[in-house]
CSV table of C-alpha atoms in Angstrom, one decimal:
chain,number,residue,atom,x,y,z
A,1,UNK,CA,47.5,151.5,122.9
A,2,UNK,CA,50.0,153.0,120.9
A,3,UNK,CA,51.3,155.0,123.9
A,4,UNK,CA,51.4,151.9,125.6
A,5,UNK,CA,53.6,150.5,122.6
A,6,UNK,CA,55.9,153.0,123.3
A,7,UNK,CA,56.6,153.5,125.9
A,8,UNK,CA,59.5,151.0,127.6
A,9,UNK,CA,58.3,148.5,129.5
A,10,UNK,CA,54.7,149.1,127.9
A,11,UNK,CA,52.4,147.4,126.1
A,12,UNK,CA,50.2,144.4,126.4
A,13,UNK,CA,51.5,141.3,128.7
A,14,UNK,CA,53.7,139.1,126.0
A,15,UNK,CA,54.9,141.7,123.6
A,16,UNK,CA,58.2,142.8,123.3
A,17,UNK,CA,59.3,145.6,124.4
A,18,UNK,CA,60.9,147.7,121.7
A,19,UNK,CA,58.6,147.2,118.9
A,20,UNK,CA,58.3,149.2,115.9
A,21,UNK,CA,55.0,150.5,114.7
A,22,UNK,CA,53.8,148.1,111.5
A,23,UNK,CA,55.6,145.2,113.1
A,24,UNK,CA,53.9,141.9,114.1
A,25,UNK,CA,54.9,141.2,118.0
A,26,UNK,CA,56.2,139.3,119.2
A,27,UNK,CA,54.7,136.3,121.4
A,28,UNK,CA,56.2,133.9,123.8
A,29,UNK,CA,54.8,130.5,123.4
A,30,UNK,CA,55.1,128.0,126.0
A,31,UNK,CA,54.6,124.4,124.9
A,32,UNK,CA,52.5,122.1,127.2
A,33,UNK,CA,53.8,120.4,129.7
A,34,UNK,CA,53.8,116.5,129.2
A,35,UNK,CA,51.2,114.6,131.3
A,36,UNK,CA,52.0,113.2,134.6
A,37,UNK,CA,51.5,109.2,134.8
A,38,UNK,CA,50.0,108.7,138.2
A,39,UNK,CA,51.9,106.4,140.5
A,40,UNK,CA,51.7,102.9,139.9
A,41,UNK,CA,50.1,103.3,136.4
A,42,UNK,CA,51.9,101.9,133.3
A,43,UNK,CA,53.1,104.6,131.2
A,44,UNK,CA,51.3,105.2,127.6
A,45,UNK,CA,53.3,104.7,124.3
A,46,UNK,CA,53.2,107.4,122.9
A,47,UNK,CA,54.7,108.3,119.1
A,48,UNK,CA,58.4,107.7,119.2
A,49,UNK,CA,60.4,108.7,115.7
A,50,UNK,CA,62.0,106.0,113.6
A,51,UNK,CA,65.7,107.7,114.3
A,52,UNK,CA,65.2,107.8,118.4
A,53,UNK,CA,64.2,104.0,118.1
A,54,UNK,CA,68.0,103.2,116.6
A,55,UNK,CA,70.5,103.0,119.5
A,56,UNK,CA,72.7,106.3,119.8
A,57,UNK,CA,76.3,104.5,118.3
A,58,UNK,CA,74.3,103.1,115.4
A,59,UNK,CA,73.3,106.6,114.6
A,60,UNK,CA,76.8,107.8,115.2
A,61,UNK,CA,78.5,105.2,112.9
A,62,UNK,CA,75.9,106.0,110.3
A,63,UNK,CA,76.7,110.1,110.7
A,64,UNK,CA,80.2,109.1,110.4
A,65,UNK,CA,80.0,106.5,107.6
A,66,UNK,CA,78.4,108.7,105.2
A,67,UNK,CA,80.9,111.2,105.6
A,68,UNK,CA,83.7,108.7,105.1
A,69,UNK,CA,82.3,107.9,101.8
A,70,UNK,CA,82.3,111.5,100.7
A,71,UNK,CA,85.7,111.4,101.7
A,72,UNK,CA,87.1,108.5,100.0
A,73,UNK,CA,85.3,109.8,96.9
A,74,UNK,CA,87.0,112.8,96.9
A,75,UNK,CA,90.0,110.9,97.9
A,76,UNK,CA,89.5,108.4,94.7
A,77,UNK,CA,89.3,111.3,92.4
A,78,UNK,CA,92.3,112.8,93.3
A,79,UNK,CA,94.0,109.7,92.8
A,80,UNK,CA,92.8,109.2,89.4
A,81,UNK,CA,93.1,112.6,88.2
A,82,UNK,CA,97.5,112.0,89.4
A,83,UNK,CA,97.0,108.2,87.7
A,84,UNK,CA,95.7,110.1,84.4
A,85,UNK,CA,98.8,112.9,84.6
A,86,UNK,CA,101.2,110.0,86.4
A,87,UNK,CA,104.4,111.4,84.4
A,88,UNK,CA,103.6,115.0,85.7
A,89,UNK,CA,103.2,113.9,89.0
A,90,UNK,CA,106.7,111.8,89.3
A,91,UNK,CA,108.1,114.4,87.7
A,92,UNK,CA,107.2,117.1,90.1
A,93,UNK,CA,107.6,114.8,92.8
A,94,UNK,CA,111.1,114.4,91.9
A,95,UNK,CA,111.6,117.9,91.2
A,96,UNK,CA,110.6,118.8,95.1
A,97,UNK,CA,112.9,115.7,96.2
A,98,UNK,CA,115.9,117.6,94.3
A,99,UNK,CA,114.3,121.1,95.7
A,100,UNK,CA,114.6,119.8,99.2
A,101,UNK,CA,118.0,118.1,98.6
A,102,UNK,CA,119.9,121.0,97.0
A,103,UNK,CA,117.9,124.2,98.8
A,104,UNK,CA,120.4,124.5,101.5
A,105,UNK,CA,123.5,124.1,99.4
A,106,UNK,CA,121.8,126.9,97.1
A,107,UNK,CA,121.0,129.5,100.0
A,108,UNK,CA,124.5,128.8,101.4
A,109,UNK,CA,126.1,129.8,97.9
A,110,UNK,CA,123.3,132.9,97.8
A,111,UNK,CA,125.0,134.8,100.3
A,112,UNK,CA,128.3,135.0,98.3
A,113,UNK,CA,127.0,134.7,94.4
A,114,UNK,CA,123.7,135.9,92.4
A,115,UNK,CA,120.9,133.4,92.8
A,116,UNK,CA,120.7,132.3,89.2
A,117,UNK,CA,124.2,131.0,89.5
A,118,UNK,CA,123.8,129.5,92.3
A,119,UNK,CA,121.2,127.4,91.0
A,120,UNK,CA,123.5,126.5,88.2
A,121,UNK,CA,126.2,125.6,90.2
A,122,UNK,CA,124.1,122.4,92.3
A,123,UNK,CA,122.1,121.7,89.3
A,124,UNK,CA,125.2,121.3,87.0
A,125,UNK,CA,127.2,119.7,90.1
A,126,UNK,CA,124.4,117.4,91.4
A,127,UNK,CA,123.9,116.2,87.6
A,128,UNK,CA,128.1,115.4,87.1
A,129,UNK,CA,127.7,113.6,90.9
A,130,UNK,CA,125.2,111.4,89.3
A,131,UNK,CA,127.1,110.6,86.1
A,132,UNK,CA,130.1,110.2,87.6
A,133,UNK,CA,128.9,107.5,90.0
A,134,UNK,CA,126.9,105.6,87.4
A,135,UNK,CA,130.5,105.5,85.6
A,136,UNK,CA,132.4,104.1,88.6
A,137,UNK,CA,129.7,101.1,88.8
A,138,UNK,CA,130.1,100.9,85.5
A,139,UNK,CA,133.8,100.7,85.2
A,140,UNK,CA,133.7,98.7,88.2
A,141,UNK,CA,131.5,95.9,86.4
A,142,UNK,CA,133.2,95.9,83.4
A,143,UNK,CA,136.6,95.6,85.4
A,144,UNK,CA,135.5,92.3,86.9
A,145,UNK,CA,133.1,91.0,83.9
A,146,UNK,CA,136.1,88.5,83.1
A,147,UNK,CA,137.0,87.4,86.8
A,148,UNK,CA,133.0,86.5,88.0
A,149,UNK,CA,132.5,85.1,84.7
A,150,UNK,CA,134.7,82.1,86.1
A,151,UNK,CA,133.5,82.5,89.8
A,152,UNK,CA,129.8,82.5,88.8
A,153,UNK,CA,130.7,79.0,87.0
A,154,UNK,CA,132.5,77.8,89.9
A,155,UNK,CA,129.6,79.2,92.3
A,156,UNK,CA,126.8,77.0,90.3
A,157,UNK,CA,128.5,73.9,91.0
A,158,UNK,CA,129.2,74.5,94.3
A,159,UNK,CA,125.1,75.6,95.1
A,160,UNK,CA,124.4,72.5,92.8
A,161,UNK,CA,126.9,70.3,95.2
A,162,UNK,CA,125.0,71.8,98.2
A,163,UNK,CA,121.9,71.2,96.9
A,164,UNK,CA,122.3,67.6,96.5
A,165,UNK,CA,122.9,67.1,100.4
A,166,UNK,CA,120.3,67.0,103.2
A,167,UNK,CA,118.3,68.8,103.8
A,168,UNK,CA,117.6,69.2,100.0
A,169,UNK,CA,118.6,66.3,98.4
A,170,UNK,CA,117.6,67.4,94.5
A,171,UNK,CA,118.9,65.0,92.1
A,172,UNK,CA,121.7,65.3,90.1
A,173,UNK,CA,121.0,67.7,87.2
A,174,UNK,CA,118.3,69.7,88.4
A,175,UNK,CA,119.8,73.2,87.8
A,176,UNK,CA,121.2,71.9,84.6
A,177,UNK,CA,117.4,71.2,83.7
A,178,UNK,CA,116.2,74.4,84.9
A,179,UNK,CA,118.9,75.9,82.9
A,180,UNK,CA,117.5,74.0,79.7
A,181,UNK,CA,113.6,75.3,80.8
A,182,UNK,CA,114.9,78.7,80.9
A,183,UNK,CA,116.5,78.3,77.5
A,184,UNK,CA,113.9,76.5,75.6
A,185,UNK,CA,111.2,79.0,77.3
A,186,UNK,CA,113.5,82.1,76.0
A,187,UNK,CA,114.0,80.6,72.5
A,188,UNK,CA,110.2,79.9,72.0
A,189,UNK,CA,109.1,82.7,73.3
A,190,UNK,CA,111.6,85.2,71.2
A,191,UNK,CA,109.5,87.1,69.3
A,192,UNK,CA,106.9,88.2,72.0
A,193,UNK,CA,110.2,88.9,74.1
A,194,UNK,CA,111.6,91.1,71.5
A,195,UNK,CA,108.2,92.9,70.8
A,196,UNK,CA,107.4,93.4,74.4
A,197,UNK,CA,111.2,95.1,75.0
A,198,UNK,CA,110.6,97.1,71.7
A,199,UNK,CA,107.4,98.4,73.7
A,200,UNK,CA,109.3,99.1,76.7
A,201,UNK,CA,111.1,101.3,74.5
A,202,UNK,CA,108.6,103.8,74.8
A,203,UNK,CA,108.9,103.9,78.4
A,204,UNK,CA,112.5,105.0,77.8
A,205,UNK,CA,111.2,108.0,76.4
A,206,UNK,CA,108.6,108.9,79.2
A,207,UNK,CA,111.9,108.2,81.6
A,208,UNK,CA,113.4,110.8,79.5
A,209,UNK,CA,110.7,113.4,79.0
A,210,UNK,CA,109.9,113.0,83.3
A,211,UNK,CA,113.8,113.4,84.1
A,212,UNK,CA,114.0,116.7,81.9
A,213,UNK,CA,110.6,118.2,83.3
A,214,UNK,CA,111.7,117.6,86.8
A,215,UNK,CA,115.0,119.2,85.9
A,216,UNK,CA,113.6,122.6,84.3
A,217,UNK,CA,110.8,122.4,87.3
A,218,UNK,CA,113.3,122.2,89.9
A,219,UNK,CA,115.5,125.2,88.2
A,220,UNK,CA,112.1,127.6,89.1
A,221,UNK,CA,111.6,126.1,92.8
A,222,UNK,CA,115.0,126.6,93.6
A,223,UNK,CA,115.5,130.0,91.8
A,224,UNK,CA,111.7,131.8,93.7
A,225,UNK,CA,109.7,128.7,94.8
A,226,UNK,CA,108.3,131.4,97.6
A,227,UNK,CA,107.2,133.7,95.0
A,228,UNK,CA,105.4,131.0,92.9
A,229,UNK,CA,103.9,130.1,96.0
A,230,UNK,CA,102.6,133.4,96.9
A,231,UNK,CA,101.0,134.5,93.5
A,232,UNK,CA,99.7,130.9,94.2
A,233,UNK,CA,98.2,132.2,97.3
A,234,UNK,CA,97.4,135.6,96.1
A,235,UNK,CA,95.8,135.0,93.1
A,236,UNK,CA,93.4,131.5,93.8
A,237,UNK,CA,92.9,132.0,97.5
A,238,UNK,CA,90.8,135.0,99.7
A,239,UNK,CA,92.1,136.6,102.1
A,240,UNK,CA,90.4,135.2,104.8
A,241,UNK,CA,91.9,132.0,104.1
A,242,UNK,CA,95.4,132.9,103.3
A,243,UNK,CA,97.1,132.4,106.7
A,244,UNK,CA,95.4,128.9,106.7
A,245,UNK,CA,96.8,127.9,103.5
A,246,UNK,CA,100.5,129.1,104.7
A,247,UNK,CA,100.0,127.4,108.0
A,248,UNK,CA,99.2,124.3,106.2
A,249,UNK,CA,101.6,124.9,103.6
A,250,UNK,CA,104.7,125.5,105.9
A,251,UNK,CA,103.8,122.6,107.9
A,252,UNK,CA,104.0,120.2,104.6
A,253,UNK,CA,107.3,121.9,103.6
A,254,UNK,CA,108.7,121.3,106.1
A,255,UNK,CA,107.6,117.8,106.3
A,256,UNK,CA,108.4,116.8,103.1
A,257,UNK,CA,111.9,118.4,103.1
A,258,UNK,CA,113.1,116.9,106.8
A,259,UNK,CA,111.7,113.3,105.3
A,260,UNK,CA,113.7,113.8,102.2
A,261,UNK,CA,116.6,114.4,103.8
A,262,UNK,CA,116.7,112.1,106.3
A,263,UNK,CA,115.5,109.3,104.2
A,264,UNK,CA,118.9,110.4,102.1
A,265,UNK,CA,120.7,110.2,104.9
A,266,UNK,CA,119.2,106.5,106.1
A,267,UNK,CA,120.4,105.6,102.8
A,268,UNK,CA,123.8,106.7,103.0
A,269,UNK,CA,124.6,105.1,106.2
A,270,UNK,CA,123.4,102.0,105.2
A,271,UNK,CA,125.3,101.8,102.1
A,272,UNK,CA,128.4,102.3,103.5
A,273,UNK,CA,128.1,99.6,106.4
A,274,UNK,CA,126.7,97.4,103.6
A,275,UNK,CA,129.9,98.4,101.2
A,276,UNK,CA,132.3,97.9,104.5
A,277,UNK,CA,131.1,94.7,105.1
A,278,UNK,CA,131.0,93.3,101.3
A,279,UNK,CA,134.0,94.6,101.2
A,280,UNK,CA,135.4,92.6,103.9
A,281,UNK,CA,133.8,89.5,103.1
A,282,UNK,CA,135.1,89.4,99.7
A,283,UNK,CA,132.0,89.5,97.7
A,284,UNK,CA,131.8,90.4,94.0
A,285,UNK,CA,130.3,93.5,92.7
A,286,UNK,CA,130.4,95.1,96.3
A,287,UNK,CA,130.7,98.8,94.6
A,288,UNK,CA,127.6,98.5,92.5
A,289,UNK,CA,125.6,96.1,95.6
A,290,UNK,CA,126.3,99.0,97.6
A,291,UNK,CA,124.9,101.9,95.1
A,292,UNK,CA,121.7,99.3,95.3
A,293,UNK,CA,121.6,99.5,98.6
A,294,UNK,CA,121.9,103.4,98.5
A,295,UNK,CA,118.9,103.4,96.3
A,296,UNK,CA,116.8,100.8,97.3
A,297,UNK,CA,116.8,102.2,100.9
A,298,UNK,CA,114.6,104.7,99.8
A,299,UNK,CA,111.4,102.2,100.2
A,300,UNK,CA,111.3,101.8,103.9
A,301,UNK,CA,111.2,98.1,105.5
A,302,UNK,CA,111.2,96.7,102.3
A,303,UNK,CA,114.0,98.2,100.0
A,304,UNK,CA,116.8,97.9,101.9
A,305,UNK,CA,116.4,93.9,102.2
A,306,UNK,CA,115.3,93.2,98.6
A,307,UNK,CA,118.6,94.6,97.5
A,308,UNK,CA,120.4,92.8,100.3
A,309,UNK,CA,118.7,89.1,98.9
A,310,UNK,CA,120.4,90.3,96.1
A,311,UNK,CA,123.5,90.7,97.4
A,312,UNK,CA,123.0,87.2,99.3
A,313,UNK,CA,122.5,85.2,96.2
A,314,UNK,CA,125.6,87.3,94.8
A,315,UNK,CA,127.8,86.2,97.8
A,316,UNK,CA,126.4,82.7,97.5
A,317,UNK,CA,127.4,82.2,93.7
A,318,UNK,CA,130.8,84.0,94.1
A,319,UNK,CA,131.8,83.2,97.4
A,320,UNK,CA,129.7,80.1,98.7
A,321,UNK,CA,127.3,79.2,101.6
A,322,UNK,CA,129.5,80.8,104.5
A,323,UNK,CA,129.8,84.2,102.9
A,324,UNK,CA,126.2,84.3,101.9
A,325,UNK,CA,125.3,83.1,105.8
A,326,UNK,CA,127.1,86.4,106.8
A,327,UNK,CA,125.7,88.7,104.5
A,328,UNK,CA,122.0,87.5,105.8
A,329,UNK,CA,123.0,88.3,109.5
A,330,UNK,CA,124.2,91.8,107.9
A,331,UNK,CA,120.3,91.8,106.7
A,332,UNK,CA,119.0,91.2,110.5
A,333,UNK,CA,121.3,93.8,111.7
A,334,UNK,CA,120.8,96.7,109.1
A,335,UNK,CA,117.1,96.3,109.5
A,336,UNK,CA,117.6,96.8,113.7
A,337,UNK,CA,119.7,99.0,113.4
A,338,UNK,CA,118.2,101.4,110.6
A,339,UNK,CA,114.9,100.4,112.6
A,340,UNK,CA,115.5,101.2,115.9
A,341,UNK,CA,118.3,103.8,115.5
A,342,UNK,CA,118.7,105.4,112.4
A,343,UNK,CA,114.9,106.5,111.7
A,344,UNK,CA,114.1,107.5,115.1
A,345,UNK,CA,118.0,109.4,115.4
A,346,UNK,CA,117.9,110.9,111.8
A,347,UNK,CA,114.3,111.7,111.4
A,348,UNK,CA,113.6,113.3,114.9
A,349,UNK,CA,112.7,117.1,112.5
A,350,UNK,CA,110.5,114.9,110.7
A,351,UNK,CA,106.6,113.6,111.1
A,352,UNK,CA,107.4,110.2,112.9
A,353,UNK,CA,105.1,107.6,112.2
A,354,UNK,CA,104.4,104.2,113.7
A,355,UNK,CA,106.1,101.0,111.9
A,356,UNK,CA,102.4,99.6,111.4
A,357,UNK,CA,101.6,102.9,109.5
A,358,UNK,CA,104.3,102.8,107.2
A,359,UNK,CA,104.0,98.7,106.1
A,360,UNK,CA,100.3,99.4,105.4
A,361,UNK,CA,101.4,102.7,103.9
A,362,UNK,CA,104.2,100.9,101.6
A,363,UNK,CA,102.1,97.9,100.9
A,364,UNK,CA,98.9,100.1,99.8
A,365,UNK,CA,101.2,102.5,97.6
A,366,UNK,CA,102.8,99.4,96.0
A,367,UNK,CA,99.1,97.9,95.4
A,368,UNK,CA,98.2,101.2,93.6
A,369,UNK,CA,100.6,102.5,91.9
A,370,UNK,CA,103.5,100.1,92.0
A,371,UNK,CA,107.1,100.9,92.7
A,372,UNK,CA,106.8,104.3,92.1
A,373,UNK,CA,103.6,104.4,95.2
A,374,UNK,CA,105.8,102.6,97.3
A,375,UNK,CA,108.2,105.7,97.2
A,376,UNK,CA,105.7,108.0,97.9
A,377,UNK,CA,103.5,106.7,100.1
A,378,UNK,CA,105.6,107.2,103.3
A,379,UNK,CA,106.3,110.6,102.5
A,380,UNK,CA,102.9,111.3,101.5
A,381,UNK,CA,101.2,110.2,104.6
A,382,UNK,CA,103.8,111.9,106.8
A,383,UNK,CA,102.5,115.3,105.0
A,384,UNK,CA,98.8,114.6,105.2
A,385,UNK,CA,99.6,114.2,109.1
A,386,UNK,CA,101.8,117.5,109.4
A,387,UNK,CA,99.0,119.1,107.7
A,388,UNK,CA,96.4,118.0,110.3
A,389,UNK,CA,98.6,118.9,112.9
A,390,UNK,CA,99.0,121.9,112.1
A,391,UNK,CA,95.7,123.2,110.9
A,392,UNK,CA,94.2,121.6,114.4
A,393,UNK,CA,93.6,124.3,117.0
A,394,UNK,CA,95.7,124.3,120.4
A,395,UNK,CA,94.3,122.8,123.6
């Protein structure tokens, strides 16, 4: 017997056969063999699980469901852990928008000066940039304060005379009253007004506190943002999944930097048609409607024509109903042509995404976290995706 167990090839039928002595063996077991239904006989019920009884897509939507929910958990938390540190978050948002703005300037300067300075140099530039175009609009306002004083008088009347003929036909007086409701609204309401802008005054400081974190954050990611992301790597990741993370973190990079700067771009070109154009037409304030423009453009589909209502209702008190008709044809065409031209031109190096992705994207940013989620859903999702992309393996 032990011989037998042995030997190769030996042993009893149904052992295996390389088996160590003090082993159990090893058995085949061959299951019975369902029984045939003679012909014509009907076939016996037999016991039948509760899950083979559910119809194979009601399974799968249930396999996929639950892991949805996990995932918009997870999703939820993350979210409310940013909403708890929401300063933090802008600020280092806005710290990698200036990162990804002012990292090519820095590594052209890098090739001629030390790296510290040439952070200085497009920090310190960047920042006078800034100021000194805040002091143009400014000057610019304050310039014409005394001029559209008198045209925004003369525009009232004017929207009040147009008002009164068909298709409106409101009565004589009705701005006057509204004027009066707005007054006697402001002048009962003073003290919760001035307690409610005393409270904003604390947002000040937050504004304050966010803009100087995102500048001494942006001083380290341009100076050795590759170094703080490999002791990142290094020190919180194994090694097995390092070349994952710097797939995944390239792709976002990347991303986020190409969307950035094409976004800036979008904006520039549309300020200066918009500028061009006000400035033909004659309309007040075009300098700072333009810098509007410039800024508003950075909330896709829905910034760029906010600030040009703005600018109609501008053109419309300074200028009258003409001027304010061709400013809202400069709406339909800025939003074909930034549509169909600019973002598909401009942001080729960038995550495209459908136009049905980024309303929903806007529109659920806005719903969550206001303004600010409008600005960063678009660019957040366009990450999300390079990320997927990238980590997903080749056909």
């Amino acid at each position: 017997m032990v011989g037998d167990a042995r030997r190769p090839g030996g042993g009893r039928p149904g052992r295996a056969r390389d088996t160590v002595l003090g082993s159990r063996p090893a058995y085949s077991v061959r299951l019975p063999a369902p029984p045939r239904a003679e012909p014509g006989a009907e076939p016996v019920a037999g016991p039948v699980r509760a899950a083979e009884r559910t119809v194979p897509w009601l399974r799968v939507a249930a396999a996929y469901a639950w892991r949805l929910i996990l995932v918009g958990v997870a999703v939820y938390g993350v979210f409310s852990l940013l909403g708890s540190f929401q300063l933090v978050a802008v600020a280092l948002f806005v710290a990698l928008v200036v990162t990804s703005v002012l990292r090519p300037p820095t590594d052209l300067l890098a090739r001629f000066l030390p790296r510290p300075l040439c952070v200085a140099v497009t920090l310190v530039g960047s920042v006078v940039l800034l100021l000194g175009l805040l002091a143009l609009v400014g000057g610019a306002v304050a310039d014409e304060s005394g001029r559209l004083a008198s045209e925004f008088h003369g525009g009232v009347d004017r929207i009040e005379e147009w008002l009164r003929r068909p298709p409106f036909r409101l009565g004589p007086g009705a701005l006057s009253r509204l004027q009066q409701q707005v007054t006697h609204y402001v002048a009962t309401h003073r003290s919760a007004l001035i307690s409610s802008a005393v409270g904003e005054l604390g947002r000040v400081v937050e504004l304050v506190t966010g803009a100087a974190l995102a500048l001494f954050a942006s001083v380290f990611f341009l100076h050795s943002g590759e170094r703080l992301w490999a002791w990142v790597r290094d020190r919180l990741l194994p090694s097995g999944a390092r070349p994952v993370w710097d797939r995944a973190g390239g792709a976002a990079w990347r991303t986020f930097a190409g969307y950035t700067r094409g976004i800036i771009i979008v904006a520039a070109t549309n300020a200066v048609l918009v500028g061009v154009v006000l400035l033909v037409l004659k309309v007040p304030l075009a300098l700072p409607l333009t810098v509007l423009e410039f800024f508003a453009a950075f909330v896709p589909l829905v910034g760029s024509p906010v600030a040009l209502g703005v600018a109609t209702v501008v053109a419309l008190a300074g200028r009258g109903p003409l001027t304010a008709a061709g400013v809202l044809v400069l709406i339909v065409v800025i939003g074909q042509l930034e549509g169909h031209v600019l973002h598909p031109l401009v942001m080729s190096w960038a995550v495209r995404l459908h136009p049905l992705v980024v309303a929903v994207s806007v529109i659920a940013g806005s719903i969550v976290a206001g303004v600010i989620g409008a600005v960063v859903a678009v660019p957040l999702v366009s990450v999300v995706w390079a990320v997927l992309n990238a980590l997903r393996a080749p056909p």
